[in-house]
Short mmCIF file of C-alpha atoms in Angstrom, two decimals:
data_model
loop_
_atom_site.label_atom_id
_atom_site.label_comp_id
_atom_site.label_asym_id
_atom_site.label_seq_id
_atom_site.Cartn_x
_atom_site.Cartn_y
_atom_site.Cartn_z
CA UNK A 1 54.26 117.31 102.69
CA UNK A 2 55.95 119.82 104.96
CA UNK A 3 59.01 118.57 106.84
CA UNK A 4 57.85 120.74 109.74
CA UNK A 5 54.67 118.66 110.12
CA UNK A 6 54.03 117.71 113.71
CA UNK A 7 55.13 114.18 114.61
CA UNK A 8 53.98 112.20 117.60
CA UNK A 9 55.76 109.43 119.45
CA UNK A 10 54.98 105.84 118.51
CA UNK A 11 55.21 102.76 120.75
CA UNK A 12 57.99 100.38 119.86
CA UNK A 13 60.45 103.08 118.83
CA UNK A 14 58.69 104.01 115.58
CA UNK A 15 57.48 107.43 114.55
CA UNK A 16 54.01 108.48 113.43
CA UNK A 17 53.51 109.89 109.94
CA UNK A 18 52.82 113.63 109.63
CA UNK A 19 49.23 114.58 110.38
CA UNK A 20 48.73 115.70 106.78
CA UNK A 21 48.66 112.05 105.77
CA UNK A 22 45.90 111.30 108.29
CA UNK A 23 44.00 114.43 107.26
CA UNK A 24 44.00 113.21 103.66
CA UNK A 25 42.69 109.79 104.65
CA UNK A 26 40.02 111.29 106.90
CA UNK A 27 38.86 113.60 104.14
CA UNK A 28 38.53 110.61 101.83
CA UNK A 29 36.43 108.91 104.51
CA UNK A 30 33.75 111.60 104.08
CA UNK A 31 32.46 109.58 101.13
CA UNK A 32 31.27 107.02 103.69
CA UNK A 33 28.59 109.49 104.82
CA UNK A 34 26.99 109.46 101.37
CA UNK A 35 26.58 105.69 100.98
CA UNK A 36 23.55 103.72 102.14
CA UNK A 37 24.74 100.17 101.58
CA UNK A 38 26.97 98.44 104.17
CA UNK A 39 28.63 96.60 101.28
CA UNK A 40 29.56 99.86 99.56
CA UNK A 41 30.85 101.20 102.87
CA UNK A 42 33.05 98.16 103.46
CA UNK A 43 34.49 98.36 99.97
CA UNK A 44 35.31 102.06 100.46
CA UNK A 45 37.03 101.37 103.78
CA UNK A 46 38.94 98.46 102.22
CA UNK A 47 40.11 100.81 99.49
CA UNK A 48 41.43 103.23 102.12
CA UNK A 49 43.17 100.48 104.09
CA UNK A 50 44.75 99.23 100.87
CA UNK A 51 46.55 102.55 100.47
CA UNK A 52 49.56 101.31 102.40
CA UNK A 53 49.27 97.55 101.74
CA UNK A 54 52.02 97.53 99.06
CA UNK A 55 54.37 98.99 101.72
CA UNK A 56 53.40 96.43 104.40
CA UNK A 57 56.92 95.03 104.80
CA UNK A 58 58.57 98.40 105.26
CA UNK A 59 59.60 99.56 108.72
CA UNK A 60 60.65 102.70 110.55
CA UNK A 61 62.49 102.35 113.84
CA UNK A 62 61.37 98.74 114.17
CA UNK A 63 57.67 99.51 113.67
CA UNK A 64 55.76 98.26 110.64
CA UNK A 65 53.51 100.26 108.36
CA UNK A 66 50.35 98.67 109.77
CA UNK A 67 51.36 99.97 113.18
CA UNK A 68 52.66 103.36 112.08
CA UNK A 69 49.93 104.26 109.61
CA UNK A 70 47.06 101.89 110.42
CA UNK A 71 47.03 102.25 114.19
CA UNK A 72 48.16 105.87 113.94
CA UNK A 73 45.13 106.66 111.78
CA UNK A 74 42.81 105.12 114.38
CA UNK A 75 44.36 107.23 117.13
CA UNK A 76 44.07 110.33 114.97
CA UNK A 77 40.43 109.66 114.02
CA UNK A 78 39.53 108.96 117.65
CA UNK A 79 40.49 112.54 118.50
CA UNK A 80 38.09 113.98 115.88
CA UNK A 81 34.47 114.34 116.97
CA UNK A 82 33.11 114.02 113.45
CA UNK A 83 30.71 111.65 111.68
CA UNK A 84 33.39 110.92 109.07
CA UNK A 85 35.81 109.82 111.79
CA UNK A 86 33.17 107.57 113.37
CA UNK A 87 32.28 106.09 109.97
CA UNK A 88 35.93 105.31 109.28
CA UNK A 89 36.44 103.77 112.72
CA UNK A 90 33.30 101.64 112.28
CA UNK A 91 34.68 100.27 109.03
CA UNK A 92 38.14 99.59 110.42
CA UNK A 93 36.55 97.73 113.35
CA UNK A 94 35.31 95.18 110.81
CA UNK A 95 38.07 95.23 108.20
CA UNK A 96 41.31 96.05 110.02
CA UNK A 97 43.91 93.75 111.50
CA UNK A 98 43.07 92.20 114.86
CA UNK A 99 44.87 94.98 116.74
CA UNK A 100 43.31 97.67 114.56
CA UNK A 101 39.81 96.19 114.93
CA UNK A 102 39.97 96.23 118.73
CA UNK A 103 41.34 99.78 118.89
CA UNK A 104 38.85 101.07 116.29
CA UNK A 105 35.86 99.50 118.04
CA UNK A 106 36.83 101.05 121.37
CA UNK A 107 37.34 104.45 119.75
CA UNK A 108 34.02 104.21 117.89
CA UNK A 109 32.14 103.39 121.09
CA UNK A 110 33.74 106.41 122.78
CA UNK A 111 32.61 108.72 119.96
CA UNK A 112 29.07 107.33 120.08
CA UNK A 113 29.00 107.89 123.83
CA UNK A 114 30.07 111.48 123.18
CA UNK A 115 27.02 111.97 120.95
CA UNK A 116 28.55 111.57 117.49
CA UNK A 117 25.95 110.02 115.19
CA UNK A 118 26.86 106.76 113.50
CA UNK A 119 25.88 106.11 109.86
CA UNK A 120 22.87 103.84 109.41
CA UNK A 121 24.85 101.18 107.58
CA UNK A 122 27.19 100.69 110.56
CA UNK A 123 24.69 98.52 112.44
CA UNK A 124 24.80 95.91 109.66
CA UNK A 125 28.57 95.46 109.49
CA UNK A 126 28.79 92.91 112.27
CA UNK A 127 25.81 90.97 110.90
CA UNK A 128 27.54 89.60 107.79
CA UNK A 129 27.07 85.84 107.51
CA UNK A 130 28.37 83.26 105.02
CA UNK A 131 26.22 81.06 102.80
CA UNK A 132 27.31 78.69 100.03
CA UNK A 133 30.90 78.40 98.80
CA UNK A 134 32.11 77.10 95.45
CA UNK A 135 35.34 76.41 93.60
CA UNK A 136 35.67 77.04 89.87
CA UNK A 137 38.99 75.67 88.50
CA UNK A 138 40.25 76.31 85.01
CA UNK A 139 40.90 73.45 82.60
CA UNK A 140 44.56 73.11 83.53
CA UNK A 141 44.24 73.51 87.26
CA UNK A 142 46.46 76.59 87.09
CA UNK A 143 43.90 78.68 88.95
CA UNK A 144 40.93 78.26 91.25
CA UNK A 145 38.21 80.83 91.56
CA UNK A 146 36.87 80.45 95.10
CA UNK A 147 33.38 81.94 95.27
CA UNK A 148 31.89 82.65 98.69
CA UNK A 149 28.39 84.04 99.11
CA UNK A 150 27.58 86.36 102.02
CA UNK A 151 24.70 88.52 103.19
CA UNK A 152 23.82 90.96 105.95
CA UNK A 153 21.39 88.93 108.05
CA UNK A 154 19.82 87.63 104.86
CA UNK A 155 19.81 90.98 103.09
CA UNK A 156 21.99 92.29 100.25
CA UNK A 157 23.56 88.98 99.16
CA UNK A 158 26.91 89.30 97.45
CA UNK A 159 29.68 87.00 96.25
CA UNK A 160 33.40 87.38 96.84
CA UNK A 161 35.46 85.84 94.04
CA UNK A 162 39.11 85.18 94.94
CA UNK A 163 41.55 83.93 92.31
CA UNK A 164 44.22 81.51 93.60
CA UNK A 165 47.15 81.06 91.21
CA UNK A 166 49.06 77.80 91.72
CA UNK A 167 51.80 78.90 89.33
CA UNK A 168 52.50 81.78 91.71
CA UNK A 169 53.11 79.82 94.92
CA UNK A 170 49.37 79.32 95.45
CA UNK A 171 48.73 82.96 96.31
CA UNK A 172 45.60 85.06 95.80
CA UNK A 173 46.34 87.31 92.85
CA UNK A 174 42.98 88.96 92.36
CA UNK A 175 39.60 89.36 93.97
CA UNK A 176 36.34 91.12 93.26
CA UNK A 177 32.78 91.38 94.54
CA UNK A 178 29.53 90.80 92.66
CA UNK A 179 26.00 91.54 93.83
CA UNK A 180 24.61 89.51 90.89
CA UNK A 181 25.03 86.23 92.72
CA UNK A 182 22.54 84.09 90.78
CA UNK A 183 23.78 85.33 87.44
CA UNK A 184 27.40 84.63 88.44
CA UNK A 185 26.67 81.08 89.59
CA UNK A 186 24.57 80.28 86.51
CA UNK A 187 27.41 81.45 84.28
CA UNK A 188 29.93 79.23 86.10
CA UNK A 189 27.64 76.18 85.89
CA UNK A 190 27.01 76.69 82.17
CA UNK A 191 30.70 77.18 81.36
CA UNK A 192 31.64 74.04 83.32
CA UNK A 193 28.97 72.00 81.56
CA UNK A 194 30.16 73.17 78.13
CA UNK A 195 33.77 72.25 78.91
CA UNK A 196 32.87 68.63 79.60
CA UNK A 197 34.96 68.63 82.79
CA UNK A 198 34.39 65.79 85.22
CA UNK A 199 32.04 66.81 88.07
CA UNK A 200 34.73 66.27 90.69
CA UNK A 201 37.17 68.55 88.82
CA UNK A 202 34.85 71.27 87.49
CA UNK A 203 32.71 73.95 89.11
CA UNK A 204 31.32 72.54 92.34
CA UNK A 205 30.16 73.45 95.82
CA UNK A 206 32.55 73.06 98.74
CA UNK A 207 31.91 73.48 102.44
CA UNK A 208 32.72 76.81 104.06
CA UNK A 209 35.52 75.51 106.35
CA UNK A 210 37.30 74.09 103.30
CA UNK A 211 36.96 77.43 101.51
CA UNK A 212 38.37 79.21 104.57
CA UNK A 213 41.35 76.85 104.70
CA UNK A 214 42.10 77.39 101.01
CA UNK A 215 41.77 81.16 101.20
CA UNK A 216 43.74 81.53 104.43
CA UNK A 217 46.71 79.68 102.98
CA UNK A 218 46.53 81.60 99.71
CA UNK A 219 46.24 85.01 101.37
CA UNK A 220 49.14 84.17 103.69
CA UNK A 221 51.27 83.37 100.62
CA UNK A 222 50.34 86.71 99.06
CA UNK A 223 51.05 88.68 102.23
CA UNK A 224 54.41 86.96 102.76
CA UNK A 225 55.71 87.81 99.29
CA UNK A 226 57.79 90.97 99.00
CA UNK A 227 56.38 91.92 95.59
CA UNK A 228 53.53 89.56 94.71
CA UNK A 229 52.24 89.59 91.11
CA UNK A 230 48.74 90.75 92.08
CA UNK A 231 46.24 92.71 90.03
CA UNK A 232 46.19 96.50 90.19
CA UNK A 233 42.94 96.43 92.16
CA UNK A 234 44.04 93.80 94.69
CA UNK A 235 45.37 96.22 97.33
CA UNK A 236 41.98 97.95 97.43
CA UNK A 237 40.23 94.62 98.05
CA UNK A 238 42.79 93.07 100.42
CA UNK A 239 41.17 94.15 103.70
CA UNK A 240 37.73 93.09 102.46
CA UNK A 241 39.03 89.65 101.45
CA UNK A 242 40.77 89.24 104.82
CA UNK A 243 37.59 90.17 106.71
CA UNK A 244 35.40 87.82 104.67
CA UNK A 245 37.82 84.94 105.27
CA UNK A 246 37.47 85.60 109.00
CA UNK A 247 33.69 85.43 108.61
CA UNK A 248 33.87 81.87 107.26
CA UNK A 249 33.57 79.12 109.89
CA UNK A 250 36.75 77.23 110.80
CA UNK A 251 36.95 73.46 110.64
CA UNK A 252 35.25 71.73 113.57
CA UNK A 253 37.41 70.26 116.33
CA UNK A 254 41.02 70.90 117.16
CA UNK A 255 43.48 70.83 114.36
CA UNK A 256 46.20 68.28 114.86
CA UNK A 257 49.68 68.41 113.48
CA UNK A 258 49.38 68.38 109.68
CA UNK A 259 50.54 65.22 108.02
CA UNK A 260 53.09 65.42 105.27
CA UNK A 261 51.05 64.69 102.16
CA UNK A 262 53.99 63.62 100.02
CA UNK A 263 56.63 61.78 102.06
CA UNK A 264 59.64 60.32 100.22
CA UNK A 265 58.07 56.87 100.02
CA UNK A 266 54.99 58.16 98.23
CA UNK A 267 57.10 60.21 95.82
CA UNK A 268 59.22 57.16 95.03
CA UNK A 269 56.11 55.08 94.29
CA UNK A 270 54.81 57.74 91.91
CA UNK A 271 58.15 57.86 90.11
CA UNK A 272 58.15 54.06 89.78
CA UNK A 273 54.60 54.13 88.39
CA UNK A 274 55.63 56.69 85.77
CA UNK A 275 58.80 54.84 84.76
CA UNK A 276 56.77 51.65 84.28
CA UNK A 277 54.24 53.39 82.00
CA UNK A 278 54.02 53.10 78.23
CA UNK A 279 54.79 56.82 77.91
CA UNK A 280 58.16 56.40 79.66
CA UNK A 281 59.16 53.35 77.66
CA UNK A 282 60.79 55.50 74.96
CA UNK A 283 63.23 57.10 77.44
CA UNK A 284 66.60 55.53 76.65
CA UNK A 285 68.68 56.73 79.62
CA UNK A 286 66.69 55.18 82.47
CA UNK A 287 68.93 56.47 85.24
CA UNK A 288 68.72 60.04 83.98
CA UNK A 289 64.97 59.62 83.44
CA UNK A 290 64.59 58.52 87.05
CA UNK A 291 66.44 61.58 88.33
CA UNK A 292 64.33 63.84 86.09
CA UNK A 293 61.12 62.23 87.35
CA UNK A 294 62.21 62.90 90.91
CA UNK A 295 62.69 66.57 90.09
CA UNK A 296 59.31 66.83 88.35
CA UNK A 297 57.63 65.25 91.38
CA UNK A 298 59.49 67.46 93.85
CA UNK A 299 58.47 70.56 91.90
CA UNK A 300 54.82 69.50 91.86
CA UNK A 301 54.77 68.55 95.53
CA UNK A 302 56.72 71.50 96.91
CA UNK A 303 55.90 74.29 94.46
CA UNK A 304 52.43 73.37 93.19
CA UNK A 305 50.43 72.65 96.35
CA UNK A 306 51.16 68.90 96.32
CA UNK A 307 49.99 68.23 92.74
CA UNK A 308 52.86 66.53 90.90
CA UNK A 309 50.62 64.99 88.23
CA UNK A 310 49.15 68.34 87.20
CA UNK A 311 50.79 69.73 84.06
CA UNK A 312 49.84 72.81 82.08
CA UNK A 313 51.55 75.12 79.59
CA UNK A 314 52.23 77.69 82.34
CA UNK A 315 53.56 75.09 84.77
CA UNK A 316 55.85 73.53 82.15
CA UNK A 317 57.25 76.96 81.30
CA UNK A 318 57.83 77.77 84.96
CA UNK A 319 59.57 74.43 85.51
CA UNK A 320 61.79 74.50 82.43
CA UNK A 321 62.67 78.20 82.28
CA UNK A 322 62.34 79.28 85.90
CA UNK A 323 62.80 76.52 88.44
CA UNK A 324 65.46 74.36 86.80
CA UNK A 325 67.87 77.14 85.68
CA UNK A 326 67.56 78.90 89.03
CA UNK A 327 67.26 76.10 91.53
CA UNK A 328 68.68 72.77 90.34
CA UNK A 329 72.19 71.56 89.54
CA UNK A 330 71.85 69.18 86.58
CA UNK A 331 74.49 66.91 85.13
CA UNK A 332 74.99 66.98 81.36
CA UNK A 333 73.08 63.70 81.07
CA UNK A 334 70.19 65.10 83.07
CA UNK A 335 70.12 68.29 80.98
CA UNK A 336 69.82 66.20 77.82
CA UNK A 337 67.22 63.86 79.26
CA UNK A 338 65.00 66.46 80.95
CA UNK A 339 62.91 67.65 77.95
CA UNK A 340 62.19 64.05 76.92
CA UNK A 341 61.25 63.07 80.48
CA UNK A 342 58.94 66.09 80.82
CA UNK A 343 57.28 65.23 77.51
CA UNK A 344 56.63 61.66 78.63
CA UNK A 345 55.30 62.94 81.98
CA UNK A 346 52.90 65.32 80.19
CA UNK A 347 51.45 62.49 78.12
CA UNK A 348 51.27 60.11 81.09
CA UNK A 349 49.72 62.57 83.53
CA UNK A 350 47.32 63.79 80.85
CA UNK A 351 46.05 60.25 80.39
CA UNK A 352 45.76 59.72 84.15
CA UNK A 353 43.84 62.98 84.65
CA UNK A 354 41.63 62.48 81.62
CA UNK A 355 42.73 65.63 79.77
CA UNK A 356 41.69 66.11 76.18
CA UNK A 357 44.15 65.44 73.34
CA UNK A 358 44.03 69.17 72.57
CA UNK A 359 45.01 70.09 76.13
CA UNK A 360 47.90 67.59 76.15
CA UNK A 361 49.02 68.79 72.73
CA UNK A 362 49.05 72.41 73.81
CA UNK A 363 51.17 71.56 76.84
CA UNK A 364 53.60 69.59 74.66
CA UNK A 365 53.83 72.56 72.27
CA UNK A 366 54.90 74.76 75.18
CA UNK A 367 57.56 72.21 76.12
CA UNK A 368 58.92 72.07 72.57
CA UNK A 369 58.94 75.87 72.34
CA UNK A 370 60.92 76.09 75.59
CA UNK A 371 63.61 73.54 74.74
CA UNK A 372 65.88 75.89 72.79
CA UNK A 373 65.56 78.57 75.45
CA UNK A 374 66.27 76.04 78.21
CA UNK A 375 69.48 74.93 76.50
CA UNK A 376 70.56 78.56 76.21
CA UNK A 377 69.73 79.84 79.70
CA UNK A 378 70.66 76.81 81.80
CA UNK A 379 74.13 77.70 82.95
CA UNK A 380 76.73 75.21 83.99
CA UNK A 381 78.23 76.35 87.31
CA UNK A 382 81.64 76.17 85.66
CA UNK A 383 80.64 79.31 83.75
CA UNK A 384 80.72 81.19 87.05
CA UNK A 385 84.45 80.52 87.28
CA UNK A 386 84.14 77.78 89.91
CA UNK A 387 85.81 74.44 89.59
CA UNK A 388 83.49 71.46 89.32
CA UNK A 389 84.88 69.96 92.55
CA UNK A 390 84.31 73.23 94.42
CA UNK A 391 80.73 73.36 93.20
CA UNK A 392 80.16 69.80 94.34
CA UNK A 393 81.39 70.69 97.84
CA UNK A 394 79.12 73.74 98.03
CA UNK A 395 76.10 71.99 96.54
CA UNK A 396 75.84 68.48 98.00
CA UNK A 397 72.05 68.89 97.73
CA UNK A 398 72.20 70.19 94.11
CA UNK A 399 70.48 73.39 95.21
CA UNK A 400 71.81 75.69 92.49
CA UNK A 401 70.06 78.72 93.99
CA UNK A 402 72.21 78.35 97.10
CA UNK A 403 75.52 78.65 95.22
CA UNK A 404 76.09 82.43 95.50
CA UNK A 405 75.22 82.70 99.19
CA UNK A 406 77.30 79.62 100.11
CA UNK A 407 80.26 80.90 98.11
CA UNK A 408 79.84 84.21 99.99
CA UNK A 409 79.84 82.40 103.34
CA UNK A 410 82.84 80.16 102.49
CA UNK A 411 85.10 81.96 99.98
CA UNK A 412 88.23 79.95 100.88
CA UNK A 413 87.97 76.23 100.17
CA UNK A 414 91.53 75.48 99.03
CA UNK A 415 95.06 75.94 100.32
CA UNK A 416 96.51 75.11 103.71
CA UNK A 417 95.88 76.59 107.14
CA UNK A 418 97.51 75.47 110.37
CA UNK A 419 98.84 72.40 108.62
CA UNK A 420 95.37 71.40 107.37
CA UNK A 421 94.60 70.83 103.70
CA UNK A 422 91.45 72.94 103.20
CA UNK A 423 90.52 71.10 100.00
CA UNK A 424 89.77 68.04 102.14
CA UNK A 425 87.25 69.86 104.34
CA UNK A 426 83.49 69.67 103.88
CA UNK A 427 81.70 73.05 104.27
CA UNK A 428 78.47 71.21 105.07
CA UNK A 429 80.15 69.62 108.12
CA UNK A 430 79.90 71.87 111.23
CA UNK A 431 83.31 70.76 112.53
CA UNK A 432 85.02 71.54 109.21
CA UNK A 433 83.30 74.91 108.95
CA UNK A 434 85.21 76.33 111.91
CA UNK A 435 88.55 75.61 110.21
CA UNK A 436 87.38 77.09 106.91
CA UNK A 437 86.14 80.26 108.59
CA UNK A 438 89.29 80.54 110.65
CA UNK A 439 91.33 80.33 107.44
CA UNK A 440 89.18 83.01 105.84
CA UNK A 441 89.55 85.28 108.87
CA UNK A 442 93.32 84.88 109.11
CA UNK A 443 93.77 85.43 105.37
CA UNK A 444 92.02 88.76 105.62
CA UNK A 445 93.52 90.05 108.85
CA UNK A 446 96.93 88.42 108.93
CA UNK A 447 96.25 87.72 112.57
CA UNK A 448 97.50 84.63 114.38
CA UNK A 449 95.36 81.52 114.45
CA UNK A 450 94.16 82.39 117.94
CA UNK A 451 92.01 85.07 116.31
CA UNK A 452 90.00 82.31 114.72
CA UNK A 453 88.66 80.88 117.95
CA UNK A 454 86.19 81.88 120.60
CA UNK A 455 83.19 84.10 120.40
CA UNK A 456 84.18 85.84 117.18
CA UNK A 457 84.28 82.62 115.16
CA UNK A 458 81.12 81.42 116.90
CA UNK A 459 79.32 84.47 115.50
CA UNK A 460 80.70 83.73 112.03
CA UNK A 461 79.59 80.11 112.36
CA UNK A 462 76.04 81.10 113.28
CA UNK A 463 75.82 83.40 110.27
CA UNK A 464 77.43 80.88 107.90
CA UNK A 465 74.97 78.19 109.00
CA UNK A 466 72.02 80.44 108.21
CA UNK A 467 73.46 81.47 104.86
CA UNK A 468 74.06 77.82 104.01
CA UNK A 469 70.41 76.96 104.77
CA UNK A 470 69.00 80.21 103.42
CA UNK A 471 67.15 80.78 106.70
CA UNK A 472 65.59 83.25 106.55
CA UNK A 473 65.67 84.19 102.87
CA UNK A 474 65.70 87.85 103.93
CA UNK A 475 69.27 87.33 105.23
CA UNK A 476 70.80 86.86 101.79
CA UNK A 477 68.54 89.58 100.37
CA UNK A 478 69.92 92.00 102.96
CA UNK A 479 73.50 90.92 102.20
CA UNK A 480 73.00 91.62 98.51
CA UNK A 481 71.48 95.03 99.20
CA UNK A 482 74.49 95.99 101.31
CA UNK A 483 76.93 94.67 98.71
CA UNK A 484 75.11 96.71 96.06
CA UNK A 485 75.76 99.88 98.08
CA UNK A 486 79.51 99.25 97.77
CA UNK A 487 80.18 97.77 101.21
CA UNK A 488 82.97 95.19 101.27
CA UNK A 489 82.28 91.62 102.27
CA UNK A 490 83.86 91.90 105.73
CA UNK A 491 81.66 94.87 106.71
CA UNK A 492 78.56 93.13 105.36
CA UNK A 493 79.30 90.03 107.42
CA UNK A 494 79.63 92.07 110.59
CA UNK A 495 76.44 94.04 109.85
CA UNK A 496 74.53 90.78 109.48
CA UNK A 497 76.06 89.32 112.64
CA UNK A 498 75.03 92.43 114.58
CA UNK A 499 71.45 91.97 113.40
CA UNK A 500 71.50 88.31 114.43
CA UNK A 501 72.81 89.21 117.88
CA UNK A 502 70.21 91.93 118.35
CA UNK A 503 67.34 89.62 117.35
CA UNK A 504 68.34 87.16 120.06
CA UNK A 505 66.59 84.20 118.48
CA UNK A 506 63.33 86.08 117.72
CA UNK A 507 62.72 85.14 114.09
CA UNK A 508 60.02 87.77 113.57
CA UNK A 509 62.28 90.51 114.92
CA UNK A 510 65.12 89.17 112.77
CA UNK A 511 63.10 89.35 109.55
CA UNK A 512 61.89 92.84 110.41
CA UNK A 513 65.42 94.07 111.11
CA UNK A 514 66.77 92.50 107.93
CA UNK A 515 64.09 94.18 105.82
CA UNK A 516 64.94 97.48 107.51
CA UNK A 517 68.67 97.07 106.89
CA UNK A 518 69.58 99.55 104.16
CA UNK A 519 65.89 99.99 103.25
CA UNK A 520 64.35 101.87 106.19
CA UNK A 521 61.03 103.66 105.62
CA UNK A 522 61.65 107.36 105.10
CA UNK A 523 59.35 110.37 105.29
CA UNK A 524 59.24 110.36 101.49
CA UNK A 525 58.07 106.73 101.60
CA UNK A 526 55.25 107.71 103.96
CA UNK A 527 54.26 110.56 101.69
CA UNK A 528 54.22 108.13 98.78
CA UNK A 529 51.64 105.93 100.49
CA UNK A 530 48.88 108.28 99.41
CA UNK A 531 50.76 110.01 96.61
CA UNK A 532 52.65 107.30 94.70
CA UNK A 533 53.47 109.66 91.82
CA UNK A 534 55.18 112.18 94.11
#
């Protein structure tokens, strides 16, 4: 792509991609003139819109890719009096984001008024209507296939199959479309019948609002992830999936504030029920077993869509080799007790859920296979060179994942400053934080204690509080990126504080600026949207 390509201004301070990028997309849209089916047309448009989906979090001058490329393409196509441009705009009006859909519809109407002929399939795009919806879970509950049937005013029925993976934060990882609806449903019914699954846990019909709720939450999880583990074809189907979710009816009535499904009291009752079971009777260290049960329940409630009793080989592996070593500070007693507590929980929950002996045995085999690896990869914080007492002060909530960012925020926890013994201060206490940060500042600058008061320390406090809480997660990600470039800690702190000040409390703007920090979208990135091998 020529660096001399003409660039046009973009609202919000961003810049538009070179016109060669839009020319390439518009040329690809010529295929829309050869199709007869509205379904084929929508899938082609979805494929085009998926071109830049993997780059959706990237920014240039504060503008996102959907604005720079998506809305820029609409503006570019609107200026072309061609059937291909009108076909593309018609598709984007149905499949684009809300902003893109409005702009594309207005541009398409203007082209039609100017005499450009619309493709015959365009009149059917707005007539898509939902029919039956189904859920097809696997034996373990690791995944749900949500099957939604649609048609164009009763014609050309087709099924969208979306795969929700509960071992991947409940996100949609794959999706495809089938026009063989009856054959697909018959296959799912037969497979469910052969498995002997209970009717309420196997393949079954669900109402459309429930399907919409499930898919909306799952797609939001996928879109929010920086690098979601989706299939290779997912980007091409993303816009189609999004549009079909919008076509499903929402739940009737006004949605109230969602209730917390697993409050502490309910979690405690579940732990007590487990500890009183025959399966837990063999656990010798009851106090450690209780703490382990709490962690198993928290993982199921917070990481597995509120399903603490669900256990599977994949979930056990994620818990033992992913969640615990990364997230949880375990005592030696808890480390020793954990595999035994998980094994008892697998047998107990398997009995409660009615799983087959083979399914329970396979899950236990995964646990046994992971035990040696767990013992090897679970690292005691002392191995990081931190004293046990320091770790305890930084991790009062046992959130092991928070250790590096909290140590970055509060590097000085011992010594004396202004007559105060720093080892007696609590970094989780807002009043103690000011003294700790003042000590850190004076140690670096050699300035008098007065330098540790006022607006400057207030800015440090605001940043330290966010780093302590990990809010947003992009803050620590940005800090690590800057540190990796060779910047020293003091410069990184001030760069982050400048971003916080500029955002002014706007969390969306803050996340955008943090993603842009040290990773701005370049012209080469834009070229790579349609030429990833360049």
